[in-house]
mmCIF file of C-alpha atoms in Angstrom:
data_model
loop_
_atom_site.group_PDB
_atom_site.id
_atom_site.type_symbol
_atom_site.label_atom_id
_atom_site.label_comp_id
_atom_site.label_asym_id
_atom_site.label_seq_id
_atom_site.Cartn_x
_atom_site.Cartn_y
_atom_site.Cartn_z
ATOM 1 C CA UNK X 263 0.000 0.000 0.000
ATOM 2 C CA UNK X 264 1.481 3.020 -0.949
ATOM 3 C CA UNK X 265 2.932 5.153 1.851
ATOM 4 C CA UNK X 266 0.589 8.418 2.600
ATOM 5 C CA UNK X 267 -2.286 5.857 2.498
ATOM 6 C CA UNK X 268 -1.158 3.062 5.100
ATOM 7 C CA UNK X 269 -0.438 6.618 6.902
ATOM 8 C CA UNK X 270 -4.101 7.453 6.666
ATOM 9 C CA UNK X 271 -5.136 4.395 8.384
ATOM 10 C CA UNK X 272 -2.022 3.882 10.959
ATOM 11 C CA UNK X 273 -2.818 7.939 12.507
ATOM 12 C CA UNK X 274 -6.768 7.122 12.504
ATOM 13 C CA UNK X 275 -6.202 3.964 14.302
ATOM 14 C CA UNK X 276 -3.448 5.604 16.589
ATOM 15 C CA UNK X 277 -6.053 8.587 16.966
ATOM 16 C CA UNK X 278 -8.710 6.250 18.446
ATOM 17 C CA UNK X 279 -6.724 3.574 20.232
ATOM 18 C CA UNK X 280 -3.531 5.649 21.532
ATOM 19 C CA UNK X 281 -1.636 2.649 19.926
ATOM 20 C CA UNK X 282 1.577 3.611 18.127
ATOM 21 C CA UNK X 283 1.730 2.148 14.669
ATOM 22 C CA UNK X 284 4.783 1.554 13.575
ATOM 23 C CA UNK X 285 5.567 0.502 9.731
ATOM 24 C CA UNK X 286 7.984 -1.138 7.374
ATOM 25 C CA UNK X 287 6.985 -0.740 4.248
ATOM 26 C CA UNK X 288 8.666 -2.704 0.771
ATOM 27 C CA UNK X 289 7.216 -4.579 -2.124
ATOM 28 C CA UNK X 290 5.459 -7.816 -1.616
ATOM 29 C CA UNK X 291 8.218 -10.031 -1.934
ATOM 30 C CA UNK X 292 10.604 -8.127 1.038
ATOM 31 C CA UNK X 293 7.573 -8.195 2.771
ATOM 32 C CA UNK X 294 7.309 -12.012 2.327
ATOM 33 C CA UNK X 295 11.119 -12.533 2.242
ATOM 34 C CA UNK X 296 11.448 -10.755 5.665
ATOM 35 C CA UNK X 297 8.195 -13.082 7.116
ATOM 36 C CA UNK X 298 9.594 -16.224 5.913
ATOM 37 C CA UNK X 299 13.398 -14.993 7.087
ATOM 38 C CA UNK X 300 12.143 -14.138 10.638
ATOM 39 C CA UNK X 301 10.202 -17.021 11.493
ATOM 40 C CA UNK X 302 13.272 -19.228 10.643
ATOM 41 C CA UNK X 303 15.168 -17.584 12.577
ATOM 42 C CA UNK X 304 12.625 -17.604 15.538
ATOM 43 C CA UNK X 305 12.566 -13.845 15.579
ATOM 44 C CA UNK X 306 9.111 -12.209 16.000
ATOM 45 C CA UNK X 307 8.971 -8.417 15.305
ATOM 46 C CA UNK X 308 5.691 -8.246 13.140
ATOM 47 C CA UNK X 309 2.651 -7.708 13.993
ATOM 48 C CA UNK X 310 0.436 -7.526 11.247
ATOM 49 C CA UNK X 311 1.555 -8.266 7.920
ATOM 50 C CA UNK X 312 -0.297 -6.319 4.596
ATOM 51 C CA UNK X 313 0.184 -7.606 1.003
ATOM 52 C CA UNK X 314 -0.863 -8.808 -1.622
ATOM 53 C CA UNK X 315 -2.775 -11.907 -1.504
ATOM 54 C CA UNK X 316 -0.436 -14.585 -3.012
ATOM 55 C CA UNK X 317 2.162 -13.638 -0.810
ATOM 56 C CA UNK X 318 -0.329 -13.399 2.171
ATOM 57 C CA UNK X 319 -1.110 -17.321 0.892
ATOM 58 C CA UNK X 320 3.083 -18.307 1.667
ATOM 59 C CA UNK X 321 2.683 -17.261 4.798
ATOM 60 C CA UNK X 322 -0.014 -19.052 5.814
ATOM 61 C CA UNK X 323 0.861 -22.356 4.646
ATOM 62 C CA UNK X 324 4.865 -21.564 6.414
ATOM 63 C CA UNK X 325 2.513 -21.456 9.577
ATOM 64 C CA UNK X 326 3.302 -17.639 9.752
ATOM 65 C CA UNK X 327 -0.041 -16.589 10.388
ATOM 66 C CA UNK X 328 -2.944 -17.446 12.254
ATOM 67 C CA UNK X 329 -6.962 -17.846 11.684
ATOM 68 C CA UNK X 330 -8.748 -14.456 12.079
ATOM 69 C CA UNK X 331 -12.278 -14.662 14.263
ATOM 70 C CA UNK X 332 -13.033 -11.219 13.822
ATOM 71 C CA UNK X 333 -16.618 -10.328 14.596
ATOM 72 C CA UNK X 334 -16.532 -8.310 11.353
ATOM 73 C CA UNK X 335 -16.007 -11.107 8.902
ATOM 74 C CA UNK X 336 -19.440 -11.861 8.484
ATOM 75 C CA UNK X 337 -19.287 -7.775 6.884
ATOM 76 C CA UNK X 338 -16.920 -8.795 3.989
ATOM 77 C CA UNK X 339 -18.127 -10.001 0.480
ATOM 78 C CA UNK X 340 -17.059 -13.953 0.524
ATOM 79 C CA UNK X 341 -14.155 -13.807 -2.001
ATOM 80 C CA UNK X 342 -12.354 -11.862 1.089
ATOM 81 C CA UNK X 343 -12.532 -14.740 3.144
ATOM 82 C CA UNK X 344 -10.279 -17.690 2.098
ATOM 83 C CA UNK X 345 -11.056 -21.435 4.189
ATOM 84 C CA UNK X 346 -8.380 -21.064 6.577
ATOM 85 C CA UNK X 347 -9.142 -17.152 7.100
ATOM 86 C CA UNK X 348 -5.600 -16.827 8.222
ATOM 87 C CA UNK X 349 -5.197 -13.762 5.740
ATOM 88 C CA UNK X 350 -8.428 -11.234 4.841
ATOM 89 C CA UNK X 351 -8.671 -9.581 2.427
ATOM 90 C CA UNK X 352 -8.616 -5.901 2.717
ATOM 91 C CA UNK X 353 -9.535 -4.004 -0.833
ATOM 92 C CA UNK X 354 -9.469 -5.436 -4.068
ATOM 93 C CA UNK X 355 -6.649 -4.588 -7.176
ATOM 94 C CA UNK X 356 -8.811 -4.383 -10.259
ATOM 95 C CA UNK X 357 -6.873 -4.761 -13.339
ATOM 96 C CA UNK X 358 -8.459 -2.846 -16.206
ATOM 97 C CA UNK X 359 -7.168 -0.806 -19.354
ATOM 98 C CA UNK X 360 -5.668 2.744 -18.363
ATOM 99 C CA UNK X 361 -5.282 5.212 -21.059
ATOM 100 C CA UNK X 362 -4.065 8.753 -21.906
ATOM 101 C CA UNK X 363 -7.242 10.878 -22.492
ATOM 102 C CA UNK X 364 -5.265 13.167 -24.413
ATOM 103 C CA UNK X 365 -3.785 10.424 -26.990
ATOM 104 C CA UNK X 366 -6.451 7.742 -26.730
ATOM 105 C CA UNK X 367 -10.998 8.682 -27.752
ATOM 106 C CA UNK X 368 -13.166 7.253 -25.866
ATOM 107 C CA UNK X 369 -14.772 6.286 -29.474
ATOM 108 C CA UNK X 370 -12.209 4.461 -30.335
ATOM 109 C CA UNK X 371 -11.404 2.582 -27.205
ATOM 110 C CA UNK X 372 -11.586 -1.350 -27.909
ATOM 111 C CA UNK X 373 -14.523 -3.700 -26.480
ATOM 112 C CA UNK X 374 -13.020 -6.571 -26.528
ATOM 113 C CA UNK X 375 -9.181 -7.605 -25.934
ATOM 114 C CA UNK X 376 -9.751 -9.026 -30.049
ATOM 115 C CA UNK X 377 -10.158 -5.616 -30.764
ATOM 116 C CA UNK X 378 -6.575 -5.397 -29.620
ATOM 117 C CA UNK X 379 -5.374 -6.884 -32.907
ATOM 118 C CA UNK X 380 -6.559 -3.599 -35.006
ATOM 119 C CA UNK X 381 -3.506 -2.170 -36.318
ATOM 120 C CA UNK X 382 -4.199 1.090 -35.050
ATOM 121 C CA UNK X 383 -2.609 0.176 -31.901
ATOM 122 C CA UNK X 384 0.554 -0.678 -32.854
ATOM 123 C CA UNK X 385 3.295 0.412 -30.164
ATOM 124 C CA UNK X 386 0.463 1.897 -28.233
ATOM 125 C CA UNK X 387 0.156 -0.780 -25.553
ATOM 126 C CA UNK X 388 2.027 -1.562 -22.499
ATOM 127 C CA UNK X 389 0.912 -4.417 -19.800
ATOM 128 C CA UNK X 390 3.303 -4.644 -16.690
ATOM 129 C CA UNK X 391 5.834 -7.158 -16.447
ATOM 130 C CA UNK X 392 4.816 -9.247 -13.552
ATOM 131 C CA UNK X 393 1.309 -9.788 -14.078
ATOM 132 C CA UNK X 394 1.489 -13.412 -15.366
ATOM 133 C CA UNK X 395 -1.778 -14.075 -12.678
ATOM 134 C CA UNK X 396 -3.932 -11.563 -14.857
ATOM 135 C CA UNK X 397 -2.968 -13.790 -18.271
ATOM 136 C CA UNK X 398 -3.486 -16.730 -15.995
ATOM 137 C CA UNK X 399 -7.219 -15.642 -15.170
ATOM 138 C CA UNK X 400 -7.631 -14.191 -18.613
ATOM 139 C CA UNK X 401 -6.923 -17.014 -20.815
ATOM 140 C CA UNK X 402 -8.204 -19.779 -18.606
ATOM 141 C CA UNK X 403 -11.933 -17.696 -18.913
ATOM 142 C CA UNK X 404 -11.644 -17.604 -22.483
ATOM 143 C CA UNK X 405 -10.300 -21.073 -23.140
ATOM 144 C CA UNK X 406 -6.501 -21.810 -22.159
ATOM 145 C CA UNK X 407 -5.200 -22.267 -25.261
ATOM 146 C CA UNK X 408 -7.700 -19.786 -27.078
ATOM 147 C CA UNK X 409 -6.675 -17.220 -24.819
ATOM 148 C CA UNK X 410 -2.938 -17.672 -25.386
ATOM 149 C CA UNK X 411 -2.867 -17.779 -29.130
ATOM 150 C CA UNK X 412 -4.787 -14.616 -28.970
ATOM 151 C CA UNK X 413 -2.386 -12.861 -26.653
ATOM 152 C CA UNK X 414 0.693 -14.136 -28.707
ATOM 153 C CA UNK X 415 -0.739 -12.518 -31.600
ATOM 154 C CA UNK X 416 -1.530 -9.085 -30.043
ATOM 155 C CA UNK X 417 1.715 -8.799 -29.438
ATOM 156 C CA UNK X 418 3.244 -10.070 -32.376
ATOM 157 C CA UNK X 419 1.303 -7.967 -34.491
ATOM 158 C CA UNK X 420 1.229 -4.533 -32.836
ATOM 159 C CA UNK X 421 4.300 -4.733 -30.606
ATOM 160 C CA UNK X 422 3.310 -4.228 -27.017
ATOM 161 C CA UNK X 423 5.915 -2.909 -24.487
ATOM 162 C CA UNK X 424 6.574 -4.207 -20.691
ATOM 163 C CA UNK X 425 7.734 -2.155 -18.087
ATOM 164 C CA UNK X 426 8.522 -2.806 -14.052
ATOM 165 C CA UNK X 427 6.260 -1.257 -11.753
ATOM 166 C CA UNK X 428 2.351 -0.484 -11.403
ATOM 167 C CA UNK X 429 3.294 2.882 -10.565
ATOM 168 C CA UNK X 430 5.986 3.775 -12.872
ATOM 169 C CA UNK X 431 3.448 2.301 -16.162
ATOM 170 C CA UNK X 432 0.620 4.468 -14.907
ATOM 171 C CA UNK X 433 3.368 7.264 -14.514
ATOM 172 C CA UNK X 434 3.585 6.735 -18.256
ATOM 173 C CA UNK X 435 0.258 7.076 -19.372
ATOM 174 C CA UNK X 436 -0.053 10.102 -17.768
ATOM 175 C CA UNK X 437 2.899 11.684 -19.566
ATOM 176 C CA UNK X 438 1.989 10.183 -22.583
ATOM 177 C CA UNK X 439 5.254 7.974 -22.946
ATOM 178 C CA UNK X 440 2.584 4.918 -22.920
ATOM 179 C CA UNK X 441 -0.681 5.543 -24.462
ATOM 180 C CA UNK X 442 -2.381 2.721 -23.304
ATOM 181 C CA UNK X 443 -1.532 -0.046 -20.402
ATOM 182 C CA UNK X 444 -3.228 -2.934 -20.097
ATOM 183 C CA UNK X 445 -2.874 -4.671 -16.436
ATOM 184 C CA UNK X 446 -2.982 -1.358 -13.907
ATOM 185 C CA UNK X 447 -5.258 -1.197 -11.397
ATOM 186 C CA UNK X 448 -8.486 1.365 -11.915
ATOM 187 C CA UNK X 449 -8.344 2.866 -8.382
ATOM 188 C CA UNK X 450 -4.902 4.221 -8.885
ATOM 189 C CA UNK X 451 -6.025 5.321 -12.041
ATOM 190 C CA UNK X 452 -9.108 6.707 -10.425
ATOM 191 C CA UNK X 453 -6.353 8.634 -7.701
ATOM 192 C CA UNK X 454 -4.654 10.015 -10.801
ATOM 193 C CA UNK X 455 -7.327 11.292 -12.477
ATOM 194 C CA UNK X 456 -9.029 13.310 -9.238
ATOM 195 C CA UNK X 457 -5.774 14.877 -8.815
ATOM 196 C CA UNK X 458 -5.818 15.946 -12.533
ATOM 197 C CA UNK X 459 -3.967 13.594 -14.767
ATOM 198 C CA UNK X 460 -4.961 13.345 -18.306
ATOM 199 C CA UNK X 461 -5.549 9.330 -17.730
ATOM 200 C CA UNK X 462 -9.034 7.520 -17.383
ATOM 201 C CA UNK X 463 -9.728 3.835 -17.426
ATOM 202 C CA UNK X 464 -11.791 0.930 -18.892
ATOM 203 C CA UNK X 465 -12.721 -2.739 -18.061
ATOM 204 C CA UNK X 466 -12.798 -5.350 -20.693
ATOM 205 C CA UNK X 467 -14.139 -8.700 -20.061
ATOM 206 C CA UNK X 468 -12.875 -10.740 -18.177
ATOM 207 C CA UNK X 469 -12.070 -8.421 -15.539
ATOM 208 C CA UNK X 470 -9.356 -9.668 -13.067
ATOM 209 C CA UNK X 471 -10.032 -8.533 -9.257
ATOM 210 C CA UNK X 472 -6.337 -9.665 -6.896
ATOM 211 C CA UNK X 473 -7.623 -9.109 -2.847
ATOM 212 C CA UNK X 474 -4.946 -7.621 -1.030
ATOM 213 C CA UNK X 475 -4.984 -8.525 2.609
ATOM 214 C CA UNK X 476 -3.524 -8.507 5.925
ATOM 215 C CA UNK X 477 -2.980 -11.094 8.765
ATOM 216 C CA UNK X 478 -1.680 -11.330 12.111
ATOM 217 C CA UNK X 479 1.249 -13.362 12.977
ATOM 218 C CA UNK X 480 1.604 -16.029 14.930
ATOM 219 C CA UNK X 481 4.082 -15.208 17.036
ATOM 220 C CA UNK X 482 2.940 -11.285 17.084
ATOM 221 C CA UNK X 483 4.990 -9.611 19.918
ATOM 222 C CA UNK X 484 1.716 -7.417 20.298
ATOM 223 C CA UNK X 485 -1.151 -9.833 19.801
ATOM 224 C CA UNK X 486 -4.343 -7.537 21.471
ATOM 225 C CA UNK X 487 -2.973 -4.449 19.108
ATOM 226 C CA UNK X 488 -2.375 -6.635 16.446
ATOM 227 C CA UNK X 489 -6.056 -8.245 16.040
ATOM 228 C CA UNK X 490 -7.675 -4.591 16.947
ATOM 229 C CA UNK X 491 -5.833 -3.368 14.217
ATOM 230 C CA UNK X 492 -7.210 -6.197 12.083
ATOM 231 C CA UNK X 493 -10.296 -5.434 13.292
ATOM 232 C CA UNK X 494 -9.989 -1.761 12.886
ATOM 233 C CA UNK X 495 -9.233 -2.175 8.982
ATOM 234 C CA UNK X 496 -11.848 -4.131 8.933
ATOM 235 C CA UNK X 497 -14.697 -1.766 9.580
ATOM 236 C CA UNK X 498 -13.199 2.115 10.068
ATOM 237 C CA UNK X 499 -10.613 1.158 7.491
ATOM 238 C CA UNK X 500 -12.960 0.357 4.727
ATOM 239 C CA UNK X 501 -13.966 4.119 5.000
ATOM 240 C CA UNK X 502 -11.344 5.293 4.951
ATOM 241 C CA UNK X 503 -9.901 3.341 1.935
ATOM 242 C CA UNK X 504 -13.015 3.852 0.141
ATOM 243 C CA UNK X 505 -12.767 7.868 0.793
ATOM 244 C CA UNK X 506 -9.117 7.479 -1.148
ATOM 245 C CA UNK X 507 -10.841 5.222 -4.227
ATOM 246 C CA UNK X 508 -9.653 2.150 -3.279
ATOM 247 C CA UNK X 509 -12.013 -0.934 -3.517
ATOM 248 C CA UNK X 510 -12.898 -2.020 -0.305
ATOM 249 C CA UNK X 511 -14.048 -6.009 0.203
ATOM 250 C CA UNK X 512 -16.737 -4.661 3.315
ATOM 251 C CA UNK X 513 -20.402 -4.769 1.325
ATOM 252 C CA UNK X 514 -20.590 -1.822 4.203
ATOM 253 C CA UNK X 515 -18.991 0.641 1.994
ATOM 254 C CA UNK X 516 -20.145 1.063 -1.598
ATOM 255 C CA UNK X 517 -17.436 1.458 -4.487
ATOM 256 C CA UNK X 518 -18.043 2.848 -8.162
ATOM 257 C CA UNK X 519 -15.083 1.255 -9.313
ATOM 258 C CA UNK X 520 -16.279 -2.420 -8.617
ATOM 259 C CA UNK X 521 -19.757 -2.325 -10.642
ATOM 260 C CA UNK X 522 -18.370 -4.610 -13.572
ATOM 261 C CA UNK X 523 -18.165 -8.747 -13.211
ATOM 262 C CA UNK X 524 -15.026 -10.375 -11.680
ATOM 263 C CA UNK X 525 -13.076 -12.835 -11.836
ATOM 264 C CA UNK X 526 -11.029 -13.186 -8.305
ATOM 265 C CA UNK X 527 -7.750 -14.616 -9.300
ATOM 266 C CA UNK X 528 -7.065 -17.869 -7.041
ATOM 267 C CA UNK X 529 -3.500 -16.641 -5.221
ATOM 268 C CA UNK X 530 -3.220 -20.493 -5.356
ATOM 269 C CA UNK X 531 -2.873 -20.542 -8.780
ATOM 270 C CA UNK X 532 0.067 -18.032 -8.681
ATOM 271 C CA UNK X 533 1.772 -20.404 -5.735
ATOM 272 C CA UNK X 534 1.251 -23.840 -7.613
ATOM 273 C CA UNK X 535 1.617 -23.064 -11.716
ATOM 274 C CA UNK X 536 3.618 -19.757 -11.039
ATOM 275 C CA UNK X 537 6.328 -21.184 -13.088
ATOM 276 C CA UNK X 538 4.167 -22.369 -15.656
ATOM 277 C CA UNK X 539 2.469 -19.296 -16.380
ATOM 278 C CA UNK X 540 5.452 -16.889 -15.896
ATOM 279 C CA UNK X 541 7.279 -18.708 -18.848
ATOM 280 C CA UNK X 542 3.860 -18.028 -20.989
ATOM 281 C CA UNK X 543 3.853 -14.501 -20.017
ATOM 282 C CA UNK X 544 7.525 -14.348 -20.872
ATOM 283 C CA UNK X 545 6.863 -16.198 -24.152
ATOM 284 C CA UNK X 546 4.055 -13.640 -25.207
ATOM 285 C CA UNK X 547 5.605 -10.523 -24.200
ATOM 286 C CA UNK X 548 9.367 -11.276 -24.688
ATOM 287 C CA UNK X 549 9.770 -9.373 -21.458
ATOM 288 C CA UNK X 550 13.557 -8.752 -20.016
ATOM 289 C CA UNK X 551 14.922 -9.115 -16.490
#
């Protein structure tokens, strides 16, 4: 979660509870790394541990994390809620089409991901370079091997660029650099464009939701703060999330940016054929490093 939001919620809880927050913050696989490292080495710092939800998945099954019994469950949609419920999720990363409203119609924006293949969007399109779990979800709705031959040929006809980083390719579309991306997530987008960017966004079907989530460690060194901060995200959070456009999972608070179908990508699908599918998305996309 980017920094001035997880702020947001840390000085709101702190506000009501008198509990200092205190945070690390790093990308999803330091925040993993640093889990799996700790426990290993039977050293417990964390509390509460907030990422995305295939990571969240490792450290459950490591035995990082334990069950949730929040009283607030029963206030989440039931995607948030995996069988174990040792990680919740939190808000929802919708992947949908971004584009620059300056370089891009709306007239001329494409229905379909087959309308990809017009030739008017040659080196106009950009997807991200880790996102092999939104090709994963994608193909497998359309048909596997459907899916794939129709990816491969997007990108062999009209010569679709990768780049590192949700943030940096929605950076890109606002400058105009990238004129359209393909895997960002519509309430950055949604940030972007309330604070004036010339970007807007659009879902094609399917439409890939990935929960992001927290738990609370096992061995938490401050288990009562720990689950009221679970608890806290849970039902003030969700306000306040939803008040900065991100998608929250509580059917408490109402979203505009969730009103299309989804398909939930299974973080299990990530952990078990994440080799699999990273070698297809490297095969389509020819990405480097």
């Amino acid at each position: 979660m980017p920094q001035d939001d997880m702020a947001a919620l840390t000085s709101a809880f702190e506000a009501k509870y008198g509990v200092k927050a205190k945070v690390w913050r790093s990308g999803s696989e330091k925040i993993l790394q640093r889990g799996l490292l700790e426990a290993k080495a039977n050293r417990f710092e964390v509390d509460v541990f907030e990422t995305n939800s295939p990571e969240m998945e490792v450290l459950s099954r490591e035995k990082v994390l334990i069950a949730a019994n929040s009283p607030f469950l029963n206030e989440l949609i039931p995607q948030a809620i995996p069988a174990h419920k040792e990680w919740i999720a939190t808000r929802l990363n919708i992947f949908t089409c971004a584009y620059n409203t300056k370089l891009v119609r709306k007239d001329e924006l494409p229905k379909t991901y087959q309308d990809l293949l017009d030739p008017k969007w040659k080196g106009r399109l950009s997807v991200e370079a880790d996102d092999s779990d939104w090709l994963a979800e994608t193909v497998m709705k359309m048909g596997e091997e459907k899916g794939i031959a129709l990816f491969k040929e997007i990108a062999r006809k009209n010569a679709v660029s990768v780049r590192k980083g949700h943030t940096l390719l929605a950076n890109l579309v606002a400058s105009g650099e990238v004129p359209m991306a393909l895997t960002l997530y519509n309430y950055k987008i949604e940030q972007m464009k309330n604070s004036g960017a010339n970007v807007d966004w659009f879902a094609l079907d399917p439409t890939i939701a990935r929960p992001n989530a927290n738990g609370v460690a096992r061995n938490a060194p401050h288990p009562h703060a720990a689950l009221l901060f679970q608890d806290f995200e849970l039902t003030e959070g969700q306000v306040i999330l939803g008040k900065r456009d991100f998608i929250p999972t509580s059917t408490k608070v109402p979203s505009n940016l969730n009103k299309m179908p989804l398909t939930f990508a299974n973080p299990k699908t990530t952990l078990d054929d994440g080799q699999k599918w990273n070698k297809i998305y490297d095969d389509i996309f020819n990405r480097k490093g």
